[in-house]
Amino acid sequence: MARTAGDDDDDGPPPAYAAQRGPRRDPRLKDLGISCMLNTEVAALLAVIRRRPDPYSYLPPAVAAAEEATFAGLISSLKTLRGLLFQPRHGAWRCSDPSTYLTPFLDVVQSEEAPPAATGVALSSVLKVLRIDVFDECSPGARDAVHAILTALTNCRMERFSDAGAEEAVLLRVLQVLAALLRARAAPLLSDSSVCTAVNTCFQIVQHAASSRGSELLQRTARHCMHEILQAVFARLPDIRDDADADADLALGGGSSGAGFGARCMVDVFNFLCSLLLNASDMVITPDGQGAFTSEEDVMLFSLVLVNSAVELGGEAIGKHAKLLRLIQDDLFYHLIHYATEYSPLVLSMICSTALNLYHFLRRFLKLQLEAFFMFVLLRVCGGANGPQLQEVAVEGLISFIRQPTFVIEMYVNYDCDPLLRNVFEEIGKLLCKAAFPATGPMTAVQLQAFEGLVNMITTIADNVEVDKAPDHDAYAVDVSEFRLFWTERWDSSSSSGGGAGAERDTWVDFVRKRKLRKKKVAIAANHYNRDQKKGVEFLKLCHLVPTPPEPRSMAYFLRYSPGLDKNKIGEFLGDPDEFNLKVLKEFTETFDFTGAILDTALRTYLETFRLPGESQKIQRILEAFSERFFEQQTTGVFATKDAAFILCYSLIMLNTDLHNPQVKKKMSEEDFIRNNRAINDKKDLPREYLSELFHSISTNAITVFSTTAAAVEMTPSRWADLVKRSRAMEHFTPCDFKHKLSREVFIAVSGPTVATLAAIFDCAGDEETLNQCVEGLVSVARIARYGLEDVLDELLCCLCKFTTLLNPYATTEETLFIFSNELKPRMATLALFTIANRFGESVRGAWKNVVECLLKLKRLKLLPPSVIDPEDSGGGGGGGRGSERQGHRHRASTSDAGVIFPTTHRGAGTSRHVSGMIGRFSQFLSLDSGGESLLSVGSEFENNVKIIQQCQVGTIFKESGKLPDEALQNLGRALIFAAGGKGQKFSTPIEEEETVGFCWDLLALLASANLHRFATFWPPLLDCFNAVSQLPLFSPCPFAEKAIVALFRVAVRLLSAAAPPQRAVDTRVSEELVFKSINMMWKLDKEILDTCCEGISESIVKLLTEHAGGVQTPLGWKTLLHLLTVTGRHPETFDQSVAAMIKIMSDGGAHVTRFNYAAVIEAAFGFAALKISPLDISTKILELMAESVNWLIQWHKSGYSDPGNSVGFSGSAASSASSVSSLEDASRMGNLAANMFIKLAEALRKTSLVRREEIRCQAVFELGRAFNLAAAGDLDFGPAGCLACFNLVIFAMVDDLTEKTLEYSRREGAERETRSMEGTLAAAAELLADVFVLLLPTLAQAPGFRTFWLGVLRRMDTCMKCDLAAGGGAGVMQELVPRMLKRMIMEMKAKEVLVPTEGDELWEITHIQIQWIAPAVKDELFPE
């Protein structure tokens, strides 16, 4: 760059105009650049203007001067502009009037003499000015400049271009300038009319390009430019104020002209686009060159693309402008519905995209329009009515809707819960199920698409249904206990109860749910009404859908809006002459809005809702009601009276019958129709044009009057006009988010078809991708069904059990194992089955039976790991309660590393993210934890199968069953019990049966151990199952009872070893009684099991009695334990440990023996003492302990029966206290409590005195005597009755039994030794009788029946004498012993003055007589004269 004269020094500073380095740029440099650019453009344009066509040709001076004069004006203006470009006084270009530098170029564009090249260069110059934003909306004169540019573009004449190539080049530049103009910063300054002009100019070029002269490039560029212009226009819509503000500005005297273009031009443009759809056939190129498009489809696609762009850019702002919104509501949607099925799949795809955008941005204002689009387009086309190609596109479009985050819930709330509208969501769900349901052969593209949409829909519901804490089952109930005219009822937020936002939302949810319930009941009532009108009305009353008695308005709404109602019955009801029916007819007719409608359209709308009855009087009544309503709402004033409307209605019905009844040969003409209706309008004629229009309408489109055929309803113009009219009064579409209860009910609407479809696809699918999606859908169903939908979850699990192939009754074990090892589907089904059972087991009910059967099959296949019933793992949860829950959480967290399908979340409160991570892709579960190798290629088939089953975490179901609700737990227990009983089971060998039954009882024991904290509540129903199982036809008690009693004892050990808090003492006692009741029931089913299982039973009992005896708190428990202890002690292999436990209990009696278990302990001790295999020292020890137990009786007697030394015992609860009171009452009834317990002891010793071994018999008699001595020494008060009972029940019985035994042995041959042995025991017993008599004589004498008692003593002495004579031939020991005992007793009686020699004393006389017979040798000594 040249320097100035004063800047010769090379080291001086740079000139002022040099570019400075830094973040900011000198604005003068930009202005200089613009000047240079304009200078270049001017020079180029001048060069083009001056250029000759042939530079080597010679032109005469006159010709050259003429050409120069032609362009003189253009050249002059360009030179003037060039002279202004670099003047120093010139300011910034942005602050200059754009016309200064634009006018010369625009003149060239508009000039008719300028060559095409010059026009193109001028347009390029304008394009540069617009693109680099030389001016903006703030520049002076900018408004005039943009209008001048547009004017120049519209005035550019193309007719002068003879060369087609030159013309096309100019048109391309025009399109570029148009697009740049609408995108320029000053574009908002354009007026509405200017924008419309720009759009029209561009469309004219589109039309011109479609002719034979236009190239493919020009056509595409023109359409693209049209798209850009439209985008530029509608992109400004969100910044434009709505209609209310604009109207306010106009009212204040303002205007829109100063603010640039607004919504008015957008309305015109949008109307133009809709007209393209309407007049598509007129836009097609004709043979004479007219038109702009090659086909109607081309027109549709072009206009739909533009409409789509307008909606996308306008967005929600369209709803603020009523005219624009009305175009969409009234015109656009009708065209979308009308043309959706008439063209190619590409057109349908564009229509679906447009509808999706309209839903996304404007659904609040398009409630009825969207319903019509779904019902008349998507659902019909998806059903296959228009061919497979359109069906595939429609399904894809439907899936696009489903992918919207809130589409599912919004469809349900706005349509399925609205009593006036169709069940759109339910129809969509059922259609997807129907379209996806597999047929024979591989799945088609449509089926796969529908399947994808179905899974997406269910997954969306599942992701939004989950809550931290599931409500109670009753919380899902909806109560409709009062009548409301819910057809017209709307949600009013101001009337909601509660001031908080949460309360308002909850109330809205309840409102929606009640509407849906009423809508369901209305559908049921319609079904009843179709079959029997009276039953239908009664059902309406019962459900509070109409008041009692019914009122006309509610009945009219029922007839008007109930889906599925028989239209013939509606017509018959409305035509009935009854007063109530007439009122209903009036209310029914008032539900229609005929404002602005012509007569035949109104009549069609009216008669579509029912079928006219055949009786003329009924028809007359119905048409009178219609005519009156139509007359009231007419807006044209055609009818002078309502009678005129009625007559014409009747005439239209007759005309319809005449024209469209094939039996009528001579048809009515138009003139006949007009002539028939003369002078009916208050003695005047109706307008001929009006009647002619009615005639042609009826002749081309019949009114359905009497037909009963269910023809498909089409969207006719009249029906659309009625829909638009109804949409004005309809409540707006309600955008909403998912709510838990609503989400659950959304799924209920499609639950049945969904489960059936997913199951069928899983059954038929063979590829991994489809199987993965199926499992994802099935698990999503389970995630929803766990919230109170137990029947759905049961159905799902039953399907999965089927797919495991484990329950195939016709397959052998080898075949089942082969299929499971080599096919992906059974393993995926198994993983899914146990995953769902683990996570959502709280909602499983009857399906536990199928789960248990699968489990047993895996057991038979030897695929279950030992950890399933590992006692060490299961024992930890025996305590139940919160501690066990925390332990369950820790267990799940620790196992999640090994089993990838179980995250560390609560069973019932998992979130969608956790579940999604848990499910993922199920095929990935078939890979090892480390490395990426598939299980199919690592190790043997058996090892692979075991690893897969390990991932199922089967044991977790039982170990963490403490979290299951009672009903689910009881169902699981029942399933195990019936499986153990053999129901539904087939065993190939007895060993297999035994193993299966044992496994079931192991699981039951594990189940019980994990639920000890609520054993008292969940076990009683299972106890009832034992009786039911025993009645099964093929029930085998041997393995069932054998395995059961062992498992139940394990449960008893865990139950009694668990320390229960005092507040749960009652539950603990009940649980204990339930366990031992179950044990007793089991061994009574088959008593032989006590022999076959003696070692296991003995081990459990000994453990209980030695380690946990303090935990046994019920009499039933002690009785069962001690009884079974004696039974198992009969076997030599268990005798030692059993008798040791018995001796330990009796030795530590102060700690464990109480008055409640004393009798059982004594009975058990007798059993051991009398055993044949019991050594003498053991029996002697036990007998001694039995006798010493009298000391316990003495202690209890002195302490008032409070069980000293036993702080736990049976007195630790209210129940035991009640038991104590009951026992004391029994004691008062029977005598002294201590006497009763002593008698139990004495009877046991008495029975021991009858055993075969003489040493034991004698020891028993001795210990019995010692027991009496201890009782007397301890002041154990028997009382007279107790003493008599001791003799009658014990001593007398013992003497009698021994006497009988002695006589029996004496009659046997070769039994002299046994006779002498038994005689010795009898002598000891007789001597004991005398000793005890003397010991208790003071008390016995007080008894009222002492005389009878004494006679009994004398009788037994006499029996002993006779027995000795019979056995020993008169030389026995009794001959010496009996007189001595008699002497001792009588002497003691005399000493105690019980026997007194008084005249007339009956006792003395009887004794004297008896002694003479029994022992005459001592008579004189005892009774001297």
CSV table of C-alpha atoms in Angstrom, one decimal, residues 963-1306:
chain,number,residue,atom,x,y,z
A,963,LYS,CA,-41.1,-59.9,52.9
A,964,LEU,CA,-44.0,-61.6,51.1
A,965,PRO,CA,-47.5,-60.7,52.2
A,966,ASP,CA,-49.5,-63.3,54.0
A,967,GLU,CA,-51.6,-64.4,51.0
A,968,ALA,CA,-48.6,-64.8,48.7
A,969,LEU,CA,-46.8,-66.7,51.4
A,970,GLN,CA,-49.7,-69.0,52.0
A,971,ASN,CA,-50.1,-69.8,48.3
A,972,LEU,CA,-46.4,-70.7,48.1
A,973,GLY,CA,-46.8,-72.9,51.1
A,974,ARG,CA,-49.9,-74.6,49.7
A,975,ALA,CA,-48.1,-75.2,46.5
A,976,LEU,CA,-45.2,-76.9,48.3
A,977,ILE,CA,-47.6,-79.0,50.4
A,978,PHE,CA,-49.6,-80.3,47.5
A,979,ALA,CA,-46.5,-81.0,45.5
A,980,ALA,CA,-45.1,-83.0,48.4
A,981,GLY,CA,-48.5,-84.9,48.6
A,982,GLY,CA,-48.0,-85.9,44.9
A,983,LYS,CA,-50.6,-83.7,43.3
A,984,GLY,CA,-49.7,-83.2,39.7
A,985,GLN,CA,-46.5,-85.2,40.1
A,986,LYS,CA,-45.4,-88.3,38.3
A,987,PHE,CA,-42.6,-90.3,39.8
A,988,SER,CA,-40.7,-92.9,37.8
A,989,THR,CA,-39.1,-94.6,40.9
A,990,PRO,CA,-39.7,-94.6,44.7
A,991,ILE,CA,-36.4,-93.0,45.2
A,992,GLU,CA,-37.4,-90.1,43.0
A,993,GLU,CA,-40.6,-89.7,44.9
A,994,GLU,CA,-38.8,-89.7,48.2
A,995,GLU,CA,-36.3,-87.1,47.0
A,996,THR,CA,-39.0,-84.9,45.6
A,997,VAL,CA,-41.1,-85.0,48.8
A,998,GLY,CA,-38.0,-84.4,50.9
A,999,PHE,CA,-37.1,-81.4,48.8
A,1000,CYS,CA,-40.5,-79.9,49.2
A,1001,TRP,CA,-40.4,-80.3,52.9
A,1002,ASP,CA,-36.9,-78.8,53.0
A,1003,LEU,CA,-38.3,-75.8,51.2
A,1004,LEU,CA,-41.3,-75.6,53.6
A,1005,ALA,CA,-38.9,-75.7,56.5
A,1006,LEU,CA,-36.9,-73.0,54.9
A,1007,LEU,CA,-40.1,-71.0,54.3
A,1008,ALA,CA,-41.2,-71.4,57.9
A,1009,SER,CA,-37.8,-70.5,59.3
A,1010,ALA,CA,-37.8,-67.3,57.4
A,1011,ASN,CA,-41.2,-66.4,58.7
A,1012,LEU,CA,-41.0,-67.3,62.4
A,1013,HIS,CA,-42.0,-63.8,63.3
A,1014,ARG,CA,-45.5,-64.4,61.8
A,1015,PHE,CA,-45.7,-68.2,62.0
A,1016,ALA,CA,-48.9,-68.0,64.0
A,1017,THR,CA,-50.7,-66.2,61.1
A,1018,PHE,CA,-49.5,-67.9,58.0
A,1019,TRP,CA,-49.3,-71.5,59.2
A,1020,PRO,CA,-52.9,-72.3,60.1
A,1021,PRO,CA,-54.1,-72.3,56.5
A,1022,LEU,CA,-51.3,-74.7,55.7
A,1023,LEU,CA,-52.3,-76.9,58.5
A,1024,ASP,CA,-55.7,-77.3,56.9
A,1025,CYS,CA,-53.9,-78.4,53.7
A,1026,PHE,CA,-52.6,-81.4,55.4
A,1027,ASN,CA,-56.0,-82.9,55.7
A,1028,ALA,CA,-56.8,-82.0,52.1
A,1029,VAL,CA,-53.5,-83.7,50.9
A,1030,SER,CA,-54.3,-86.8,52.9
A,1031,GLN,CA,-57.5,-87.2,50.9
A,1032,LEU,CA,-55.8,-87.1,47.5
A,1033,PRO,CA,-56.4,-90.3,45.4
A,1034,LEU,CA,-52.8,-91.3,45.0
A,1035,PHE,CA,-51.6,-89.9,48.3
A,1036,SER,CA,-48.7,-92.0,49.8
A,1037,PRO,CA,-48.3,-91.3,53.6
A,1038,CYS,CA,-45.0,-93.0,53.9
A,1039,PRO,CA,-42.6,-90.5,52.3
A,1040,PHE,CA,-44.9,-87.5,52.9
A,1041,ALA,CA,-45.2,-88.0,56.7
A,1042,GLU,CA,-41.7,-89.3,57.1
A,1043,LYS,CA,-40.1,-86.2,55.5
A,1044,ALA,CA,-42.6,-83.9,57.0
A,1045,ILE,CA,-41.9,-84.9,60.6
A,1046,VAL,CA,-38.2,-84.4,60.2
A,1047,ALA,CA,-38.7,-81.0,58.6
A,1048,LEU,CA,-41.2,-79.9,61.2
A,1049,PHE,CA,-38.8,-80.8,64.0
A,1050,ARG,CA,-36.2,-78.6,62.3
A,1051,VAL,CA,-38.7,-75.8,62.3
A,1052,ALA,CA,-39.5,-76.5,66.0
A,1053,VAL,CA,-35.8,-76.3,66.9
A,1054,ARG,CA,-35.5,-72.9,65.2
A,1055,LEU,CA,-38.7,-71.7,66.7
A,1056,LEU,CA,-37.9,-72.7,70.2
A,1057,SER,CA,-34.3,-71.5,69.9
A,1058,ALA,CA,-35.4,-68.0,68.8
A,1059,ALA,CA,-35.7,-65.6,71.7
A,1060,ALA,CA,-39.1,-63.9,71.4
A,1061,PRO,CA,-39.8,-60.5,73.1
A,1062,PRO,CA,-42.3,-60.5,75.9
A,1063,GLN,CA,-44.9,-58.7,73.8
A,1064,ARG,CA,-44.9,-61.6,71.4
A,1065,ALA,CA,-45.3,-64.4,74.0
A,1066,VAL,CA,-48.8,-65.2,72.9
A,1067,ASP,CA,-47.8,-65.5,69.2
A,1068,THR,CA,-44.9,-67.7,70.3
A,1069,ARG,CA,-47.2,-70.1,72.2
A,1070,VAL,CA,-49.6,-70.2,69.3
A,1071,SER,CA,-46.7,-71.0,66.9
A,1072,GLU,CA,-45.4,-73.7,69.2
A,1073,GLU,CA,-48.8,-75.3,69.4
A,1074,LEU,CA,-49.2,-75.2,65.6
A,1075,VAL,CA,-45.8,-76.9,65.0
A,1076,PHE,CA,-46.5,-79.7,67.5
A,1077,LYS,CA,-50.0,-80.1,66.2
A,1078,SER,CA,-48.6,-80.6,62.7
A,1079,ILE,CA,-46.1,-83.1,64.1
A,1080,ASN,CA,-48.8,-85.1,65.8
A,1081,MET,CA,-50.9,-85.0,62.6
A,1082,MET,CA,-47.9,-86.3,60.6
A,1083,TRP,CA,-47.1,-89.3,62.7
A,1084,LYS,CA,-50.7,-90.2,63.0
A,1085,LEU,CA,-50.9,-90.5,59.2
A,1086,ASP,CA,-48.5,-93.3,59.4
A,1087,LYS,CA,-47.3,-94.5,62.8
A,1088,GLU,CA,-44.5,-96.6,61.2
A,1089,ILE,CA,-42.5,-93.5,60.5
A,1090,LEU,CA,-41.7,-93.3,64.2
A,1091,ASP,CA,-39.7,-96.4,63.7
A,1092,THR,CA,-38.2,-95.6,60.3
A,1093,CYS,CA,-37.2,-92.0,61.3
A,1094,CYS,CA,-36.5,-92.7,65.0
A,1095,GLU,CA,-32.9,-91.5,64.8
A,1096,GLY,CA,-33.7,-88.1,63.2
A,1097,ILE,CA,-36.7,-87.6,65.5
A,1098,SER,CA,-34.7,-88.6,68.6
A,1099,GLU,CA,-31.9,-86.3,67.7
A,1100,SER,CA,-34.2,-83.3,67.3
A,1101,ILE,CA,-36.1,-84.1,70.5
A,1102,VAL,CA,-33.0,-84.5,72.5
A,1103,LYS,CA,-31.7,-81.2,71.1
A,1104,LEU,CA,-34.9,-79.5,72.1
A,1105,LEU,CA,-35.0,-81.0,75.6
A,1106,THR,CA,-31.3,-80.5,76.4
A,1107,GLU,CA,-30.7,-77.1,74.8
A,1108,HIS,CA,-34.0,-75.4,74.4
A,1109,ALA,CA,-36.3,-77.0,77.0
A,1110,GLY,CA,-36.9,-73.6,78.4
A,1111,GLY,CA,-38.5,-72.5,75.2
A,1112,VAL,CA,-41.2,-75.1,75.3
A,1113,GLN,CA,-44.2,-73.3,76.8
A,1114,THR,CA,-47.3,-75.3,75.9
A,1115,PRO,CA,-48.7,-78.5,77.3
A,1116,LEU,CA,-49.1,-79.8,73.8
A,1117,GLY,CA,-45.4,-79.2,73.1
A,1118,TRP,CA,-44.3,-81.1,76.2
A,1119,LYS,CA,-46.7,-83.9,75.7
A,1120,THR,CA,-45.7,-84.4,72.1
A,1121,LEU,CA,-42.0,-84.2,72.8
A,1122,LEU,CA,-42.1,-86.6,75.8
A,1123,HIS,CA,-44.4,-89.0,74.0
A,1124,LEU,CA,-42.2,-89.2,70.9
A,1125,LEU,CA,-39.1,-89.4,73.2
A,1126,THR,CA,-40.4,-92.6,74.8
A,1127,VAL,CA,-41.5,-94.0,71.4
A,1128,THR,CA,-38.1,-93.4,69.8
A,1129,GLY,CA,-36.4,-94.6,73.0
A,1130,ARG,CA,-37.7,-98.1,72.4
A,1131,HIS,CA,-35.1,-98.6,69.7
A,1132,PRO,CA,-31.7,-99.7,70.9
A,1133,GLU,CA,-29.9,-97.3,68.6
A,1134,THR,CA,-31.7,-94.3,70.1
A,1135,PHE,CA,-32.3,-95.5,73.7
A,1136,ASP,CA,-29.1,-94.1,75.2
A,1137,GLN,CA,-29.5,-90.5,74.1
A,1138,SER,CA,-33.3,-90.6,74.8
A,1139,VAL,CA,-33.0,-91.9,78.3
A,1140,ALA,CA,-30.2,-89.6,79.0
A,1141,ALA,CA,-32.4,-86.6,78.0
A,1142,MET,CA,-35.2,-88.0,80.2
A,1143,ILE,CA,-33.0,-88.4,83.2
A,1144,LYS,CA,-31.6,-84.9,82.6
A,1145,ILE,CA,-35.0,-83.3,82.6
A,1146,MET,CA,-36.0,-85.1,85.8
A,1147,SER,CA,-32.7,-84.3,87.5
A,1148,ASP,CA,-33.1,-80.6,86.6
A,1149,GLY,CA,-36.8,-80.7,87.2
A,1150,GLY,CA,-36.8,-77.5,89.1
A,1151,ALA,CA,-35.8,-75.7,85.9
A,1152,HIS,CA,-38.1,-77.3,83.3
A,1153,VAL,CA,-40.8,-79.4,85.0
A,1154,THR,CA,-43.9,-77.5,86.0
A,1155,ARG,CA,-47.4,-78.5,87.1
A,1156,PHE,CA,-48.5,-78.3,83.5
A,1157,ASN,CA,-46.0,-80.8,82.1
A,1158,TYR,CA,-45.6,-82.9,85.3
A,1159,ALA,CA,-48.0,-85.6,84.2
A,1160,ALA,CA,-46.4,-85.8,80.8
A,1161,VAL,CA,-42.9,-86.1,82.4
A,1162,ILE,CA,-44.1,-88.9,84.7
A,1163,GLU,CA,-45.8,-90.7,81.9
A,1164,ALA,CA,-42.6,-90.6,79.8
A,1165,ALA,CA,-40.5,-91.7,82.8
A,1166,PHE,CA,-42.8,-94.7,83.2
A,1167,GLY,CA,-42.3,-95.5,79.6
A,1168,PHE,CA,-38.5,-95.7,80.0
A,1169,ALA,CA,-38.7,-97.5,83.3
A,1170,ALA,CA,-40.9,-100.2,81.9
A,1171,LEU,CA,-38.9,-100.8,78.8
A,1172,LYS,CA,-37.6,-104.3,78.3
A,1173,ILE,CA,-34.3,-103.0,76.9
A,1174,SER,CA,-33.8,-100.6,79.8
A,1175,PRO,CA,-30.9,-101.8,82.1
A,1176,LEU,CA,-31.8,-102.3,85.7
A,1177,ASP,CA,-29.8,-99.5,87.0
A,1178,ILE,CA,-31.4,-97.1,84.5
A,1179,SER,CA,-34.9,-98.2,85.4
A,1180,THR,CA,-34.0,-98.0,89.1
A,1181,LYS,CA,-32.7,-94.5,88.6
A,1182,ILE,CA,-35.8,-93.4,86.8
A,1183,LEU,CA,-38.1,-94.9,89.5
A,1184,GLU,CA,-36.1,-93.1,92.2
A,1185,LEU,CA,-36.4,-89.8,90.3
A,1186,MET,CA,-40.1,-90.4,90.0
A,1187,ALA,CA,-40.5,-90.9,93.7
A,1188,GLU,CA,-38.4,-87.9,94.4
A,1189,SER,CA,-40.6,-85.8,92.2
A,1190,VAL,CA,-43.0,-85.7,95.2
A,1191,ASN,CA,-40.7,-82.9,96.5
A,1192,TRP,CA,-41.8,-80.8,93.5
A,1193,LEU,CA,-45.4,-81.3,94.4
A,1194,ILE,CA,-44.7,-80.2,97.9
A,1195,GLN,CA,-42.9,-77.1,96.8
A,1196,TRP,CA,-45.8,-76.1,94.4
A,1197,HIS,CA,-48.3,-76.8,97.1
A,1198,LYS,CA,-46.6,-74.6,99.6
A,1199,SER,CA,-45.9,-71.8,97.1
A,1200,GLY,CA,-49.5,-71.7,95.8
A,1201,TYR,CA,-48.7,-73.4,92.5
A,1202,SER,CA,-46.5,-70.6,91.2
A,1203,ASP,CA,-43.8,-72.9,89.8
A,1204,PRO,CA,-40.8,-71.8,91.9
A,1205,GLY,CA,-37.6,-71.9,90.0
A,1206,ASN,CA,-39.3,-71.7,86.6
A,1207,SER,CA,-39.5,-68.0,85.6
A,1208,VAL,CA,-40.3,-68.7,82.0
A,1209,GLY,CA,-42.7,-71.7,82.2
A,1210,PHE,CA,-46.3,-71.4,81.2
A,1211,SER,CA,-47.1,-68.4,83.4
A,1212,GLY,CA,-45.5,-65.9,81.2
A,1213,SER,CA,-48.5,-64.8,79.2
A,1214,ALA,CA,-52.1,-64.0,79.4
A,1215,ALA,CA,-52.9,-67.3,77.7
A,1216,SER,CA,-51.0,-69.3,80.3
A,1217,SER,CA,-52.7,-67.4,83.1
A,1218,ALA,CA,-56.0,-68.3,81.6
A,1219,SER,CA,-54.8,-71.9,81.4
A,1220,SER,CA,-53.7,-71.8,85.0
A,1221,VAL,CA,-57.1,-70.6,86.1
A,1222,SER,CA,-58.7,-73.3,84.1
A,1223,SER,CA,-56.5,-75.9,85.7
A,1224,LEU,CA,-57.2,-74.6,89.2
A,1225,GLU,CA,-60.9,-74.8,88.5
A,1226,ASP,CA,-60.5,-78.4,87.3
A,1227,ALA,CA,-58.6,-79.2,90.5
A,1228,SER,CA,-61.3,-77.8,92.7
A,1229,ARG,CA,-63.7,-80.0,90.8
A,1230,MET,CA,-61.6,-83.2,91.2
A,1231,GLY,CA,-60.1,-82.4,94.6
A,1232,ASN,CA,-56.8,-81.1,95.7
A,1233,LEU,CA,-54.5,-80.2,92.7
A,1234,ALA,CA,-51.5,-81.8,94.5
A,1235,ALA,CA,-53.5,-84.9,95.1
A,1236,ASN,CA,-54.3,-85.2,91.4
A,1237,MET,CA,-50.6,-84.8,90.4
A,1238,PHE,CA,-49.6,-87.3,93.0
A,1239,ILE,CA,-52.1,-89.8,91.8
A,1240,LYS,CA,-50.6,-89.4,88.3
A,1241,LEU,CA,-47.2,-90.3,89.8
A,1242,ALA,CA,-48.7,-93.2,91.8
A,1243,GLU,CA,-50.5,-94.6,88.8
A,1244,ALA,CA,-47.3,-94.6,86.8
A,1245,LEU,CA,-45.6,-96.5,89.6
A,1246,ARG,CA,-48.5,-98.8,89.8
A,1247,LYS,CA,-48.3,-99.6,86.1
A,1248,THR,CA,-44.6,-100.2,86.6
A,1249,SER,CA,-45.3,-102.8,89.3
A,1250,LEU,CA,-46.9,-105.0,86.6
A,1251,VAL,CA,-43.9,-105.4,84.3
A,1252,ARG,CA,-42.2,-108.8,83.8
A,1253,ARG,CA,-39.0,-108.1,85.6
A,1254,GLU,CA,-39.4,-108.8,89.4
A,1255,GLU,CA,-36.7,-106.3,90.4
A,1256,ILE,CA,-38.5,-103.5,88.6
A,1257,ARG,CA,-41.8,-104.5,90.1
A,1258,CYS,CA,-40.5,-104.6,93.5
A,1259,GLN,CA,-38.6,-101.3,93.0
A,1260,ALA,CA,-41.8,-99.7,91.8
A,1261,VAL,CA,-43.7,-100.8,94.9
A,1262,PHE,CA,-40.9,-99.6,97.1
A,1263,GLU,CA,-40.7,-96.2,95.4
A,1264,LEU,CA,-44.5,-95.9,95.6
A,1265,GLY,CA,-44.3,-96.4,99.3
A,1266,ARG,CA,-41.4,-93.9,99.5
A,1267,ALA,CA,-43.5,-91.4,97.6
A,1268,PHE,CA,-46.3,-91.7,100.1
A,1269,ASN,CA,-43.9,-91.2,103.0
A,1270,LEU,CA,-42.3,-88.2,101.3
A,1271,ALA,CA,-45.8,-86.7,100.7
A,1272,ALA,CA,-46.8,-87.3,104.3
A,1273,ALA,CA,-43.5,-85.9,105.6
A,1274,GLY,CA,-43.9,-82.8,103.4
A,1275,ASP,CA,-47.4,-82.1,104.7
A,1276,LEU,CA,-48.8,-82.6,101.2
A,1277,ASP,CA,-52.5,-82.3,102.0
A,1278,PHE,CA,-54.5,-84.8,100.1
A,1279,GLY,CA,-57.7,-84.5,102.0
A,1280,PRO,CA,-60.1,-87.3,102.7
A,1281,ALA,CA,-61.3,-87.4,99.1
A,1282,GLY,CA,-57.7,-87.4,97.8
A,1283,CYS,CA,-56.7,-90.2,100.2
A,1284,LEU,CA,-59.6,-92.3,99.1
A,1285,ALA,CA,-58.7,-91.6,95.4
A,1286,CYS,CA,-55.1,-92.8,96.1
A,1287,PHE,CA,-56.4,-96.1,97.4
A,1288,ASN,CA,-59.1,-96.6,94.8
A,1289,LEU,CA,-57.0,-95.6,91.8
A,1290,VAL,CA,-53.6,-96.8,92.8
A,1291,ILE,CA,-53.2,-99.2,95.8
A,1292,PHE,CA,-56.4,-101.2,95.4
A,1293,ALA,CA,-55.9,-101.3,91.6
A,1294,MET,CA,-52.3,-102.5,92.1
A,1295,VAL,CA,-53.3,-105.2,94.6
A,1296,ASP,CA,-56.1,-106.3,92.3
A,1297,ASP,CA,-53.9,-106.4,89.2
A,1298,LEU,CA,-51.1,-108.3,91.0
A,1299,THR,CA,-53.6,-110.8,92.4
A,1300,GLU,CA,-55.0,-111.4,89.0
A,1301,LYS,CA,-51.5,-111.8,87.6
A,1302,THR,CA,-50.6,-114.2,90.3
A,1303,LEU,CA,-53.6,-116.4,89.7
A,1304,GLU,CA,-53.0,-116.3,86.0
A,1305,TYR,CA,-49.4,-117.5,86.4
A,1306,SER,CA,-50.6,-120.2,88.9
